[in-house]
PDB file of C-alpha atoms in Angstrom:
ATOM      1  CA  MET A 587     107.122   4.083  74.907  1.00  0.00           C
ATOM      2  CA  SER A 588     105.395   6.946  76.589  1.00  0.00           C
ATOM      3  CA  GLN A 589     103.149   6.328  79.543  1.00  0.00           C
ATOM      4  CA  LEU A 590     100.142   7.723  77.700  1.00  0.00           C
ATOM      5  CA  LEU A 591     100.594   5.271  74.842  1.00  0.00           C
ATOM      6  CA  TYR A 592     101.052   2.419  77.334  1.00  0.00           C
ATOM      7  CA  LEU A 593      97.820   3.438  79.091  1.00  0.00           C
ATOM      8  CA  PHE A 594      96.004   3.571  75.738  1.00  0.00           C
ATOM      9  CA  LEU A 595      97.237   0.082  74.813  1.00  0.00           C
ATOM     10  CA  MET A 596      96.180  -1.292  78.195  1.00  0.00           C
ATOM     11  CA  MET A 597      92.692   0.150  77.644  1.00  0.00           C
ATOM     12  CA  ILE A 598      92.574  -1.684  74.299  1.00  0.00           C
ATOM     13  CA  VAL A 599      93.670  -4.858  76.101  1.00  0.00           C
ATOM     14  CA  LEU A 600      90.795  -4.446  78.564  1.00  0.00           C
ATOM     15  CA  LEU A 601      88.346  -3.772  75.746  1.00  0.00           C
ATOM     16  CA  LEU A 602      89.481  -6.916  73.916  1.00  0.00           C
ATOM     17  CA  SER A 603      89.162  -8.992  77.077  1.00  0.00           C
ATOM     18  CA  TYR A 604      85.657  -7.637  77.649  1.00  0.00           C
ATOM     19  CA  LEU A 605      84.660  -8.425  74.049  1.00  0.00           C
ATOM     20  CA  ALA A 606      86.163 -11.910  74.322  1.00  0.00           C
ATOM     21  CA  ARG A 607      84.108 -12.578  77.449  1.00  0.00           C
ATOM     22  CA  ARG A 608      80.857 -11.170  76.055  1.00  0.00           C
ATOM     23  CA  THR A 609      81.008 -12.759  72.614  1.00  0.00           C
ATOM     24  CA  GLU A 610      83.072 -15.918  73.344  1.00  0.00           C
ATOM     25  CA  LYS A 611      84.836 -15.296  70.012  1.00  0.00           C
ATOM     26  CA  LYS A 612      88.435 -16.429  69.760  1.00  0.00           C
ATOM     27  CA  ILE A 613      89.383 -13.540  67.452  1.00  0.00           C
ATOM     28  CA  PHE A 614      89.224 -11.165  70.421  1.00  0.00           C
ATOM     29  CA  LEU A 615      91.162 -13.601  72.605  1.00  0.00           C
ATOM     30  CA  TYR A 616      93.980 -14.004  70.089  1.00  0.00           C
ATOM     31  CA  SER A 617      94.028 -10.261  69.371  1.00  0.00           C
ATOM     32  CA  LEU A 618      94.474  -9.706  73.098  1.00  0.00           C
ATOM     33  CA  ILE A 619      97.366 -12.195  73.207  1.00  0.00           C
ATOM     34  CA  PHE A 620      98.936 -10.597  70.134  1.00  0.00           C
ATOM     35  CA  LEU A 621      98.735  -7.101  71.620  1.00  0.00           C
ATOM     36  CA  LEU A 622     100.246  -8.174  74.961  1.00  0.00           C
ATOM     37  CA  ALA A 623     103.030 -10.046  73.158  1.00  0.00           C
ATOM     38  CA  PHE A 624     103.637  -7.033  70.915  1.00  0.00           C
ATOM     39  CA  ILE A 625     103.939  -4.668  73.881  1.00  0.00           C
ATOM     40  CA  ALA A 626     106.275  -6.962  75.822  1.00  0.00           C
ATOM     41  CA  GLY A 627     108.239  -8.257  72.846  1.00  0.00           C
ATOM     42  CA  PHE A 628     109.024  -4.941  71.214  1.00  0.00           C
ATOM     43  CA  ARG A 629     109.871  -3.077  74.392  1.00  0.00           C
ATOM     44  CA  GLY A 630     112.826  -0.746  74.427  1.00  0.00           C
ATOM     45  CA  GLN A 631     116.315  -1.970  75.133  1.00  0.00           C
ATOM     46  CA  LEU A 632     116.427   0.058  78.348  1.00  0.00           C
ATOM     47  CA  CYS A 633     112.947  -0.933  79.578  1.00  0.00           C
ATOM     48  CA  GLY A 634     113.102  -2.403  83.041  1.00  0.00           C
ATOM     49  CA  VAL A 635     115.906  -3.615  85.246  1.00  0.00           C
ATOM     50  CA  ASP A 636     116.952  -6.856  83.523  1.00  0.00           C
ATOM     51  CA  THR A 637     116.363  -6.044  79.848  1.00  0.00           C
ATOM     52  CA  PRO A 638     119.758  -4.369  79.209  1.00  0.00           C
ATOM     53  CA  SER A 639     121.624  -7.375  80.616  1.00  0.00           C
ATOM     54  CA  TYR A 640     119.429  -9.770  78.621  1.00  0.00           C
ATOM     55  CA  TYR A 641     120.072  -7.766  75.476  1.00  0.00           C
ATOM     56  CA  GLU A 642     123.827  -7.716  76.048  1.00  0.00           C
ATOM     57  CA  SER A 643     124.089 -11.429  76.872  1.00  0.00           C
ATOM     58  CA  ILE A 644     121.893 -12.519  73.968  1.00  0.00           C
ATOM     59  CA  SER A 645     123.831 -10.266  71.587  1.00  0.00           C
ATOM     60  CA  LYS A 646     127.174 -11.692  72.692  1.00  0.00           C
ATOM     61  CA  GLY A 647     125.950 -15.248  72.366  1.00  0.00           C
ATOM     62  CA  PHE A 648     125.394 -17.613  75.227  1.00  0.00           C
ATOM     63  CA  PRO A 649     128.381 -19.882  74.681  1.00  0.00           C
ATOM     64  CA  TYR A 650     130.473 -16.903  75.751  1.00  0.00           C
ATOM     65  CA  SER A 651     128.159 -15.807  78.547  1.00  0.00           C
ATOM     66  CA  TRP A 652     127.915 -17.460  81.933  1.00  0.00           C
ATOM     67  CA  MET A 653     125.051 -15.240  83.074  1.00  0.00           C
ATOM     68  CA  PHE A 654     122.296 -17.751  82.295  1.00  0.00           C
ATOM     69  CA  ARG A 655     122.651 -21.328  83.433  1.00  0.00           C
ATOM     70  CA  GLU A 656     119.451 -22.730  81.943  1.00  0.00           C
ATOM     71  CA  GLU A 657     120.515 -24.898  79.029  1.00  0.00           C
ATOM     72  CA  GLY A 658     117.108 -24.818  77.328  1.00  0.00           C
ATOM     73  CA  PHE A 659     116.962 -21.042  77.361  1.00  0.00           C
ATOM     74  CA  ARG A 660     120.565 -20.845  76.182  1.00  0.00           C
ATOM     75  CA  LEU A 661     119.871 -23.223  73.264  1.00  0.00           C
ATOM     76  CA  ILE A 662     116.801 -21.280  72.159  1.00  0.00           C
ATOM     77  CA  ALA A 663     118.656 -17.959  72.403  1.00  0.00           C
ATOM     78  CA  ASN A 664     121.569 -19.363  70.404  1.00  0.00           C
ATOM     79  CA  PHE A 665     119.144 -20.632  67.762  1.00  0.00           C
ATOM     80  CA  PHE A 666     117.560 -17.190  67.419  1.00  0.00           C
ATOM     81  CA  MET A 667     120.914 -15.435  67.252  1.00  0.00           C
ATOM     82  CA  ASP A 668     122.375 -17.940  64.764  1.00  0.00           C
ATOM     83  CA  THR A 669     119.265 -17.780  62.588  1.00  0.00           C
ATOM     84  CA  PHE A 670     118.219 -14.135  62.759  1.00  0.00           C
ATOM     85  CA  SER A 671     121.101 -12.243  64.450  1.00  0.00           C
ATOM     86  CA  ASN A 672     118.562 -10.046  66.211  1.00  0.00           C
ATOM     87  CA  PRO A 673     118.171 -10.250  70.004  1.00  0.00           C
ATOM     88  CA  GLN A 674     114.806  -8.478  69.815  1.00  0.00           C
ATOM     89  CA  LEU A 675     113.281 -11.626  68.298  1.00  0.00           C
ATOM     90  CA  MET A 676     114.185 -13.536  71.455  1.00  0.00           C
ATOM     91  CA  PHE A 677     112.159 -11.008  73.450  1.00  0.00           C
ATOM     92  CA  VAL A 678     109.243 -11.444  71.044  1.00  0.00           C
ATOM     93  CA  PHE A 679     109.442 -15.239  71.285  1.00  0.00           C
ATOM     94  CA  CYS A 680     109.436 -15.186  75.097  1.00  0.00           C
ATOM     95  CA  ALA A 681     106.588 -12.651  75.154  1.00  0.00           C
ATOM     96  CA  VAL A 682     104.480 -14.779  72.800  1.00  0.00           C
ATOM     97  CA  VAL A 683     105.061 -17.961  74.804  1.00  0.00           C
ATOM     98  CA  THR A 684     104.432 -16.278  78.146  1.00  0.00           C
ATOM     99  CA  ASN A 685     101.302 -14.354  77.203  1.00  0.00           C
ATOM    100  CA  LEU A 686      99.840 -17.133  75.071  1.00  0.00           C
ATOM    101  CA  LEU A 687     100.054 -19.715  77.829  1.00  0.00           C
ATOM    102  CA  ILE A 688      98.956 -17.421  80.657  1.00  0.00           C
ATOM    103  CA  VAL A 689      96.006 -15.872  78.818  1.00  0.00           C
ATOM    104  CA  LEU A 690      94.807 -19.228  77.470  1.00  0.00           C
ATOM    105  CA  ARG A 691      94.898 -20.671  80.984  1.00  0.00           C
ATOM    106  CA  ILE A 692      93.031 -17.660  82.369  1.00  0.00           C
ATOM    107  CA  TRP A 693      90.484 -18.199  79.585  1.00  0.00           C
ATOM    108  CA  ASP A 694      89.839 -21.685  81.021  1.00  0.00           C
ATOM    109  CA  PHE A 695      88.585 -20.040  84.228  1.00  0.00           C
ATOM    110  CA  ARG A 696      86.110 -17.715  82.503  1.00  0.00           C
ATOM    111  CA  LYS A 697      83.126 -19.569  84.012  1.00  0.00           C
ATOM    112  CA  GLU A 698      84.442 -19.148  87.582  1.00  0.00           C
ATOM    113  CA  ALA A 699      85.434 -15.464  87.350  1.00  0.00           C
ATOM    114  CA  LYS A 700      85.045 -12.615  84.903  1.00  0.00           C
ATOM    115  CA  PHE A 701      87.692 -12.920  82.227  1.00  0.00           C
ATOM    116  CA  ASP A 702      88.196  -9.177  81.812  1.00  0.00           C
ATOM    117  CA  PHE A 703      88.694  -8.759  85.564  1.00  0.00           C
ATOM    118  CA  MET A 704      91.287 -11.552  85.620  1.00  0.00           C
ATOM    119  CA  ILE A 705      93.117  -9.908  82.710  1.00  0.00           C
ATOM    120  CA  LEU A 706      93.023  -6.582  84.563  1.00  0.00           C
ATOM    121  CA  ILE A 707      94.654  -8.241  87.581  1.00  0.00           C
ATOM    122  CA  TYR A 708      97.243  -9.867  85.303  1.00  0.00           C
ATOM    123  CA  ILE A 709      98.220  -6.646  83.523  1.00  0.00           C
ATOM    124  CA  LEU A 710      98.359  -4.659  86.756  1.00  0.00           C
ATOM    125  CA  MET A 711     100.237  -7.142  88.935  1.00  0.00           C
ATOM    126  CA  PHE A 712     102.229  -9.480  86.713  1.00  0.00           C
ATOM    127  CA  PHE A 713     102.568  -8.182  83.155  1.00  0.00           C
ATOM    128  CA  PRO A 714     105.177  -5.472  83.939  1.00  0.00           C
ATOM    129  CA  ASN A 715     107.322  -8.063  85.750  1.00  0.00           C
ATOM    130  CA  SER A 716     107.139 -10.390  82.756  1.00  0.00           C
ATOM    131  CA  MET A 717     109.308  -7.881  80.898  1.00  0.00           C
ATOM    132  CA  ASN A 718     112.001  -7.970  83.583  1.00  0.00           C
ATOM    133  CA  ILE A 719     112.285 -11.577  84.649  1.00  0.00           C
ATOM    134  CA  MET A 720     111.705 -13.017  81.200  1.00  0.00           C
ATOM    135  CA  ARG A 721     113.140 -16.513  81.751  1.00  0.00           C
ATOM    136  CA  GLN A 722     111.304 -16.996  85.014  1.00  0.00           C
ATOM    137  CA  PHE A 723     108.008 -15.904  83.482  1.00  0.00           C
ATOM    138  CA  VAL A 724     108.373 -18.393  80.637  1.00  0.00           C
ATOM    139  CA  ALA A 725     108.824 -21.089  83.286  1.00  0.00           C
ATOM    140  CA  VAL A 726     105.853 -19.796  85.296  1.00  0.00           C
ATOM    141  CA  ALA A 727     103.693 -19.735  82.153  1.00  0.00           C
ATOM    142  CA  LEU A 728     104.638 -23.330  81.328  1.00  0.00           C
ATOM    143  CA  VAL A 729     103.796 -24.511  84.842  1.00  0.00           C
ATOM    144  CA  PHE A 730     100.593 -22.434  85.008  1.00  0.00           C
ATOM    145  CA  TYR A 731      99.373 -23.797  81.698  1.00  0.00           C
ATOM    146  CA  GLY A 732     100.475 -27.295  82.764  1.00  0.00           C
ATOM    147  CA  THR A 733      98.004 -27.162  85.665  1.00  0.00           C
ATOM    148  CA  ARG A 734      95.354 -27.654  83.006  1.00  0.00           C
ATOM    149  CA  PHE A 735      96.400 -31.284  82.735  1.00  0.00           C
TER     150      PHE A 735
END
């Protein structure tokens, strides 16, 4: 993806976060989550440092790979590969889970801070890393959303 297209998509993300804050309508919130998940989930195979190794290990199948020791992640990846035989869908699944949980938890803090500003901080500081350390970001998203309870 070219940098200009990435910049354009990030501007749309900021516009959606602004509209979600101003109108309090969930359609803008879920459109924002969808767009972030789309960008992260359908990234190129060579995007980032870890993506090529993820792609190779998921394609080979985790029973034959010792790279990832997390049993839960290995079971989910095996399910996706056995069902769909497409490693890209594993990236999409992780992107949806990560961005859904993080953005929904940020939405909970919209009364304390401006939602669009918090999303700006997220996409500048953390979103690019979510495409590299995919497993860790799923875990972070689960814990971050769990702080709600």
